[in-house]
PDB file of C-alpha atoms in Angstrom:
ATOM      1  CA  MET A  16      64.414 120.296  67.817  1.00  0.00           C
ATOM      2  CA  GLY A  17      63.592 123.209  70.129  1.00  0.00           C
ATOM      3  CA  LEU A  18      64.033 121.025  73.295  1.00  0.00           C
ATOM      4  CA  ILE A  19      67.523 120.089  72.217  1.00  0.00           C
ATOM      5  CA  ALA A  20      68.478 123.681  71.242  1.00  0.00           C
ATOM      6  CA  GLY A  21      67.147 124.876  74.642  1.00  0.00           C
ATOM      7  CA  GLY A  22      69.110 122.257  76.501  1.00  0.00           C
ATOM      8  CA  LEU A  23      72.230 123.057  74.443  1.00  0.00           C
ATOM      9  CA  LEU A  24      71.934 126.721  75.454  1.00  0.00           C
ATOM     10  CA  SER A  25      71.460 125.815  79.117  1.00  0.00           C
ATOM     11  CA  GLY A  26      74.414 123.507  79.076  1.00  0.00           C
ATOM     12  CA  SER A  27      76.595 126.205  77.407  1.00  0.00           C
ATOM     13  CA  VAL A  28      75.552 128.895  79.870  1.00  0.00           C
ATOM     14  CA  LEU A  29      76.297 126.573  82.819  1.00  0.00           C
ATOM     15  CA  TRP A  30      79.775 125.897  81.290  1.00  0.00           C
ATOM     16  CA  LEU A  31      80.465 129.635  81.054  1.00  0.00           C
ATOM     17  CA  LEU A  32      79.453 130.099  84.687  1.00  0.00           C
ATOM     18  CA  SER A  33      81.537 127.144  85.690  1.00  0.00           C
ATOM     19  CA  GLY A  34      84.609 129.297  85.397  1.00  0.00           C
ATOM     20  CA  LEU A  35      83.528 131.022  88.607  1.00  0.00           C
ATOM     21  CA  SER A  36      84.070 127.873  90.555  1.00  0.00           C
ATOM     22  CA  ALA A  37      87.587 127.287  89.107  1.00  0.00           C
ATOM     23  CA  PRO A  38      89.423 128.869  92.108  1.00  0.00           C
ATOM     24  CA  LEU A  39      87.902 126.291  94.418  1.00  0.00           C
ATOM     25  CA  PRO A  40      89.930 123.163  95.045  1.00  0.00           C
ATOM     26  CA  VAL A  41      88.862 120.243  92.959  1.00  0.00           C
ATOM     27  CA  PRO A  42      88.153 118.001  95.911  1.00  0.00           C
ATOM     28  CA  TRP A  43      85.753 120.670  97.319  1.00  0.00           C
ATOM     29  CA  ARG A  44      83.890 121.073  94.002  1.00  0.00           C
ATOM     30  CA  TYR A  45      83.383 117.258  93.684  1.00  0.00           C
ATOM     31  CA  ALA A  46      82.364 116.998  97.329  1.00  0.00           C
ATOM     32  CA  GLY A  47      79.770 119.633  96.587  1.00  0.00           C
ATOM     33  CA  ILE A  48      78.517 117.701  93.591  1.00  0.00           C
ATOM     34  CA  VAL A  49      78.191 114.494  95.564  1.00  0.00           C
ATOM     35  CA  ALA A  50      76.445 116.317  98.406  1.00  0.00           C
ATOM     36  CA  VAL A  51      73.881 117.832  95.995  1.00  0.00           C
ATOM     37  CA  ALA A  52      73.321 114.432  94.320  1.00  0.00           C
ATOM     38  CA  LEU A  53      72.773 112.721  97.784  1.00  0.00           C
ATOM     39  CA  LEU A  54      70.478 115.563  98.828  1.00  0.00           C
ATOM     40  CA  GLY A  55      68.511 115.087  95.524  1.00  0.00           C
ATOM     41  CA  LEU A  56      68.261 111.330  96.164  1.00  0.00           C
ATOM     42  CA  LEU A  57      67.041 111.978  99.736  1.00  0.00           C
ATOM     43  CA  ARG A  58      64.485 114.387  98.373  1.00  0.00           C
ATOM     44  CA  GLU A  59      63.250 111.880  95.783  1.00  0.00           C
ATOM     45  CA  VAL A  60      62.943 109.108  98.510  1.00  0.00           C
ATOM     46  CA  GLY A  61      60.894 111.557 100.580  1.00  0.00           C
ATOM     47  CA  LEU A  62      63.323 111.815 103.485  1.00  0.00           C
ATOM     48  CA  VAL A  63      64.144 115.502 102.913  1.00  0.00           C
ATOM     49  CA  PRO A  64      61.311 117.891 102.151  1.00  0.00           C
ATOM     50  CA  LEU A  65      62.936 120.299  99.770  1.00  0.00           C
ATOM     51  CA  ARG A  66      61.421 122.731  97.383  1.00  0.00           C
ATOM     52  CA  LEU A  67      63.238 122.979  94.129  1.00  0.00           C
ATOM     53  CA  PRO A  68      63.999 126.436  92.660  1.00  0.00           C
ATOM     54  CA  GLN A  69      61.784 126.676  89.566  1.00  0.00           C
ATOM     55  CA  ASN A  70      59.624 129.059  87.647  1.00  0.00           C
ATOM     56  CA  ALA A  71      56.396 127.390  88.648  1.00  0.00           C
ATOM     57  CA  ARG A  72      54.348 128.153  85.520  1.00  0.00           C
ATOM     58  CA  GLN A  73      53.912 126.729  82.110  1.00  0.00           C
ATOM     59  CA  VAL A  74      54.910 128.139  78.690  1.00  0.00           C
ATOM     60  CA  PRO A  75      51.863 130.306  77.635  1.00  0.00           C
ATOM     61  CA  GLN A  76      49.378 128.888  75.177  1.00  0.00           C
ATOM     62  CA  ASP A  77      49.605 131.884  72.906  1.00  0.00           C
ATOM     63  CA  VAL A  78      53.117 130.750  71.881  1.00  0.00           C
ATOM     64  CA  LEU A  79      51.529 128.028  69.745  1.00  0.00           C
ATOM     65  CA  GLN A  80      48.716 130.248  68.427  1.00  0.00           C
ATOM     66  CA  ARG A  81      50.823 132.664  66.476  1.00  0.00           C
ATOM     67  CA  SER A  82      52.448 130.219  64.163  1.00  0.00           C
ATOM     68  CA  LEU A  83      52.275 126.522  64.730  1.00  0.00           C
ATOM     69  CA  ARG A  84      55.675 125.633  63.409  1.00  0.00           C
ATOM     70  CA  ARG A  85      57.558 128.580  65.039  1.00  0.00           C
ATOM     71  CA  GLY A  86      55.429 128.310  68.122  1.00  0.00           C
ATOM     72  CA  ALA A  87      56.267 124.564  68.553  1.00  0.00           C
ATOM     73  CA  LEU A  88      59.973 125.457  68.138  1.00  0.00           C
ATOM     74  CA  GLN A  89      59.782 128.264  70.672  1.00  0.00           C
ATOM     75  CA  PHE A  90      57.778 126.097  73.057  1.00  0.00           C
ATOM     76  CA  GLY A  91      60.260 123.277  72.821  1.00  0.00           C
ATOM     77  CA  PHE A  92      63.168 125.752  73.223  1.00  0.00           C
ATOM     78  CA  GLU A  93      61.673 127.127  76.360  1.00  0.00           C
ATOM     79  CA  MET A  94      60.944 123.683  77.751  1.00  0.00           C
ATOM     80  CA  GLY A  95      64.460 122.563  76.821  1.00  0.00           C
ATOM     81  CA  THR A  96      66.160 125.420  78.807  1.00  0.00           C
ATOM     82  CA  GLY A  97      64.278 124.275  81.973  1.00  0.00           C
ATOM     83  CA  VAL A  98      64.049 127.921  82.924  1.00  0.00           C
ATOM     84  CA  ARG A  99      60.545 128.911  82.082  1.00  0.00           C
ATOM     85  CA  THR A 100      58.636 125.690  83.105  1.00  0.00           C
ATOM     86  CA  TYR A 101      58.181 123.170  85.897  1.00  0.00           C
ATOM     87  CA  VAL A 102      61.057 120.967  86.619  1.00  0.00           C
ATOM     88  CA  SER A 103      59.779 118.657  89.416  1.00  0.00           C
ATOM     89  CA  ALA A 104      62.696 116.088  89.588  1.00  0.00           C
ATOM     90  CA  SER A 105      66.018 116.625  91.401  1.00  0.00           C
ATOM     91  CA  ALA A 106      68.136 114.959  88.677  1.00  0.00           C
ATOM     92  CA  PRO A 107      68.277 118.030  86.307  1.00  0.00           C
ATOM     93  CA  TYR A 108      69.380 120.188  89.231  1.00  0.00           C
ATOM     94  CA  VAL A 109      72.145 117.693  90.089  1.00  0.00           C
ATOM     95  CA  LEU A 110      73.225 117.699  86.464  1.00  0.00           C
ATOM     96  CA  ALA A 111      73.301 121.428  86.485  1.00  0.00           C
ATOM     97  CA  VAL A 112      75.471 121.548  89.654  1.00  0.00           C
ATOM     98  CA  ALA A 113      77.787 118.886  88.108  1.00  0.00           C
ATOM     99  CA  VAL A 114      78.277 120.969  85.009  1.00  0.00           C
ATOM    100  CA  LEU A 115      78.700 124.109  87.082  1.00  0.00           C
ATOM    101  CA  LEU A 116      81.222 122.678  89.560  1.00  0.00           C
ATOM    102  CA  GLY A 117      82.739 119.919  87.503  1.00  0.00           C
ATOM    103  CA  GLY A 118      85.109 121.894  85.525  1.00  0.00           C
ATOM    104  CA  GLN A 119      84.462 119.855  82.366  1.00  0.00           C
ATOM    105  CA  ARG A 120      85.202 120.830  78.807  1.00  0.00           C
ATOM    106  CA  LEU A 121      82.604 122.735  76.700  1.00  0.00           C
ATOM    107  CA  HIS A 122      81.603 119.610  74.756  1.00  0.00           C
ATOM    108  CA  VAL A 123      80.728 117.731  77.933  1.00  0.00           C
ATOM    109  CA  ALA A 124      78.521 120.655  79.134  1.00  0.00           C
ATOM    110  CA  MET A 125      76.866 120.821  75.692  1.00  0.00           C
ATOM    111  CA  LEU A 126      76.187 117.067  75.751  1.00  0.00           C
ATOM    112  CA  ALA A 127      74.737 117.377  79.186  1.00  0.00           C
ATOM    113  CA  GLY A 128      72.404 120.066  77.941  1.00  0.00           C
ATOM    114  CA  ILE A 129      71.522 117.997  74.829  1.00  0.00           C
ATOM    115  CA  GLY A 130      70.830 115.093  77.123  1.00  0.00           C
ATOM    116  CA  PHE A 131      68.399 117.233  79.214  1.00  0.00           C
ATOM    117  CA  GLY A 132      66.603 118.326  76.127  1.00  0.00           C
ATOM    118  CA  VAL A 133      66.349 114.828  74.770  1.00  0.00           C
ATOM    119  CA  GLY A 134      65.203 113.682  78.196  1.00  0.00           C
ATOM    120  CA  ARG A 135      62.417 116.229  78.228  1.00  0.00           C
ATOM    121  CA  ALA A 136      61.393 115.159  74.674  1.00  0.00           C
ATOM    122  CA  MET A 137      61.156 111.458  75.696  1.00  0.00           C
ATOM    123  CA  THR A 138      58.029 111.950  77.759  1.00  0.00           C
ATOM    124  CA  PRO A 139      55.686 113.143  74.984  1.00  0.00           C
ATOM    125  CA  LEU A 140      57.309 110.849  72.449  1.00  0.00           C
ATOM    126  CA  ALA A 141      56.735 107.827  74.766  1.00  0.00           C
ATOM    127  CA  ARG A 142      53.203 108.825  75.515  1.00  0.00           C
ATOM    128  CA  ARG A 143      52.480 109.217  71.803  1.00  0.00           C
ATOM    129  CA  ALA A 144      54.053 105.862  70.981  1.00  0.00           C
ATOM    130  CA  ALA A 145      51.899 104.181  73.649  1.00  0.00           C
ATOM    131  CA  GLY A 146      48.790 104.863  71.543  1.00  0.00           C
ATOM    132  CA  THR A 147      46.382 105.787  74.327  1.00  0.00           C
ATOM    133  CA  GLY A 148      47.510 108.636  76.498  1.00  0.00           C
ATOM    134  CA  ASP A 149      45.195 107.702  79.371  1.00  0.00           C
ATOM    135  CA  ARG A 150      46.645 104.176  79.683  1.00  0.00           C
ATOM    136  CA  TRP A 151      50.203 105.638  79.527  1.00  0.00           C
ATOM    137  CA  ASP A 152      49.275 108.213  82.254  1.00  0.00           C
ATOM    138  CA  ALA A 153      47.923 105.558  84.517  1.00  0.00           C
ATOM    139  CA  ASP A 154      51.053 103.368  84.001  1.00  0.00           C
ATOM    140  CA  LEU A 155      53.271 106.327  84.748  1.00  0.00           C
ATOM    141  CA  ARG A 156      51.381 107.126  87.978  1.00  0.00           C
ATOM    142  CA  VAL A 157      52.132 103.640  89.215  1.00  0.00           C
ATOM    143  CA  ARG A 158      55.806 103.665  88.237  1.00  0.00           C
ATOM    144  CA  ILE A 159      56.892 107.336  88.658  1.00  0.00           C
ATOM    145  CA  ARG A 160      58.347 106.928  92.118  1.00  0.00           C
ATOM    146  CA  THR A 161      60.383 103.840  91.225  1.00  0.00           C
ATOM    147  CA  ILE A 162      61.629 105.549  88.011  1.00  0.00           C
ATOM    148  CA  THR A 163      62.497 108.756  89.870  1.00  0.00           C
ATOM    149  CA  VAL A 164      64.315 107.015  92.788  1.00  0.00           C
ATOM    150  CA  THR A 165      66.235 104.666  90.456  1.00  0.00           C
ATOM    151  CA  ALA A 166      67.302 107.566  88.328  1.00  0.00           C
ATOM    152  CA  GLY A 167      68.482 109.504  91.405  1.00  0.00           C
ATOM    153  CA  ALA A 168      70.331 106.452  92.724  1.00  0.00           C
ATOM    154  CA  VAL A 169      72.070 105.966  89.288  1.00  0.00           C
ATOM    155  CA  LEU A 170      72.968 109.655  89.235  1.00  0.00           C
ATOM    156  CA  VAL A 171      74.441 109.526  92.742  1.00  0.00           C
ATOM    157  CA  ALA A 172      76.493 106.485  91.858  1.00  0.00           C
ATOM    158  CA  ALA A 173      77.731 108.004  88.622  1.00  0.00           C
ATOM    159  CA  VAL A 174      78.628 111.325  90.343  1.00  0.00           C
ATOM    160  CA  GLY A 175      80.309 109.389  93.217  1.00  0.00           C
ATOM    161  CA  LEU A 176      82.474 107.279  90.729  1.00  0.00           C
ATOM    162  CA  LEU A 177      83.384 110.493  88.887  1.00  0.00           C
ATOM    163  CA  ALA A 178      84.351 112.141  92.146  1.00  0.00           C
ATOM    164  CA  VAL A 179      86.489 109.131  93.274  1.00  0.00           C
ATOM    165  CA  ARG A 180      88.182 109.151  89.806  1.00  0.00           C
ATOM    166  CA  GLN A 181      89.155 112.748  90.300  1.00  0.00           C
ATOM    167  CA  PHE A 182      90.961 112.073  93.594  1.00  0.00           C
TER     168      PHE A 182
END
């Protein structure tokens, strides 16, 4: 629940900030989104060495030690915002830029934030469902590059189609 609430907050804040890009012509904004999506894909493929802006630390352990239920909610919320933790993939940044420059309605930004929170929740849920964490970790190490590059390519295609639709 905390992951989704955190993602919802981030999507809403990005939507509020998106008003700052409103004076820019729509074609410029969508060109910016496509450029960031392509840059993200090139980074994931390894062609462009680019450090992502992130708070390179984890949520402190003491968050969970005070009260397990409240701590889990706070931990999830902080993870869901994407602000206080590692975000190693380019896709969330592309999504953030798309919300920021896309000029979408509030519900679209909120759904994007919820999607980010749900996406962050999928990893621990999938690991738990796999039964043995060690096997899941090994499988992920083998497949992570394919998953990341495929997700990046799908995101570039989706953003490209959205941009074409706007022109």
